[in-house]
Amino acid sequence: MNSSRPYLVRALYEWIVDNDCTPHLLVHAEHPGVQVPAGFASDGQIVLNVSPSAVRQMQMDNEAVSFEGRFGGVPHSLYIPSAAVMAIYARENGQGMVFEVEPTPPDDGAPEDSSSSAGGPRPSAGGRPSLKVVK
C-alpha cells in the first residue's frame, strides 16, 4: 500500500492556504535525496515557508515536494522526498500534522540531536515528533 504521507501533505497544504494561513514544512534535512541550501538547516532540520507567495514552480506528488525559493536573496531549487517531510503546519496557529520519522540508512553511526532552534514542531527526546496543544 502507498504511503499516506504525500496525500496528507497535499491536503493539509490546500487546507492551510484556503484558510489564509502560511504553510510551513519541517524537513529532515539529512534524509537521503533532500536538496536544500547548505547552511540553513539546524540540527539536521529545516523549516520552509511554502506559501504560494514565497515559492515558485511548486510540485507536490507522491515522491517529493519540489519548488524554487530564495534564501538570502539567492534563488535555489529544493527537492524534498515525501519521507523527509516531518510536519506541515500553519505558522499563524500551529495547526497541522506531524509524521512519524521514517528510518534512514546509517551513514556515520552518530546519534542525531533532536532539538531545533528553527521553530515549529520538534521531535521529542525519544526521536519522535511531538505536537503541543495550542488554545
PDB file of C-alpha atoms in Angstrom, residues 15 19 22 25 35-36 43-44 46 52 56 61 65 74-75 88-89 98-99 102 115-116 131:
ATOM      1  CA  TRP A  15      -6.472  23.496   3.706  1.00  0.00           C
ATOM      2  CA  ASN A  19      -7.741  29.426   5.392  1.00  0.00           C
ATOM      3  CA  THR A  22       1.106  30.360   5.838  1.00  0.00           C
ATOM      4  CA  LEU A  25       7.199  22.272   6.191  1.00  0.00           C
ATOM      5  CA  GLN A  35      18.230  19.099  -1.630  1.00  0.00           C
ATOM      6  CA  VAL A  36      18.066  22.273   0.455  1.00  0.00           C
ATOM      7  CA  ASP A  43      20.277  20.173  13.991  1.00  0.00           C
ATOM      8  CA  GLY A  44      19.527  18.268  10.788  1.00  0.00           C
ATOM      9  CA  ILE A  46      14.950  22.948   8.267  1.00  0.00           C
ATOM     10  CA  PRO A  52       2.319  30.388  -2.830  1.00  0.00           C
ATOM     11  CA  ARG A  56       7.735  29.269  -7.475  1.00  0.00           C
ATOM     12  CA  ASP A  61       3.466  14.425  -5.971  1.00  0.00           C
ATOM     13  CA  VAL A  65       7.817  18.205  -2.930  1.00  0.00           C
ATOM     14  CA  VAL A  74      19.728  33.841  -3.790  1.00  0.00           C
ATOM     15  CA  PRO A  75      17.403  31.516  -5.754  1.00  0.00           C
ATOM     16  CA  ILE A  88       3.258  20.518   7.819  1.00  0.00           C
ATOM     17  CA  TYR A  89       1.609  23.274   9.817  1.00  0.00           C
ATOM     18  CA  VAL A  98       3.461  15.730  12.460  1.00  0.00           C
ATOM     19  CA  PHE A  99       4.539  12.488  10.804  1.00  0.00           C
ATOM     20  CA  GLU A 102      10.999   7.091   8.726  1.00  0.00           C
ATOM     21  CA  SER A 115      16.495  19.739  19.374  1.00  0.00           C
ATOM     22  CA  SER A 116      15.917  22.540  16.900  1.00  0.00           C
ATOM     23  CA  LEU A 131       2.833  18.419  18.986  1.00  0.00           C
TER      24      LEU A 131
END
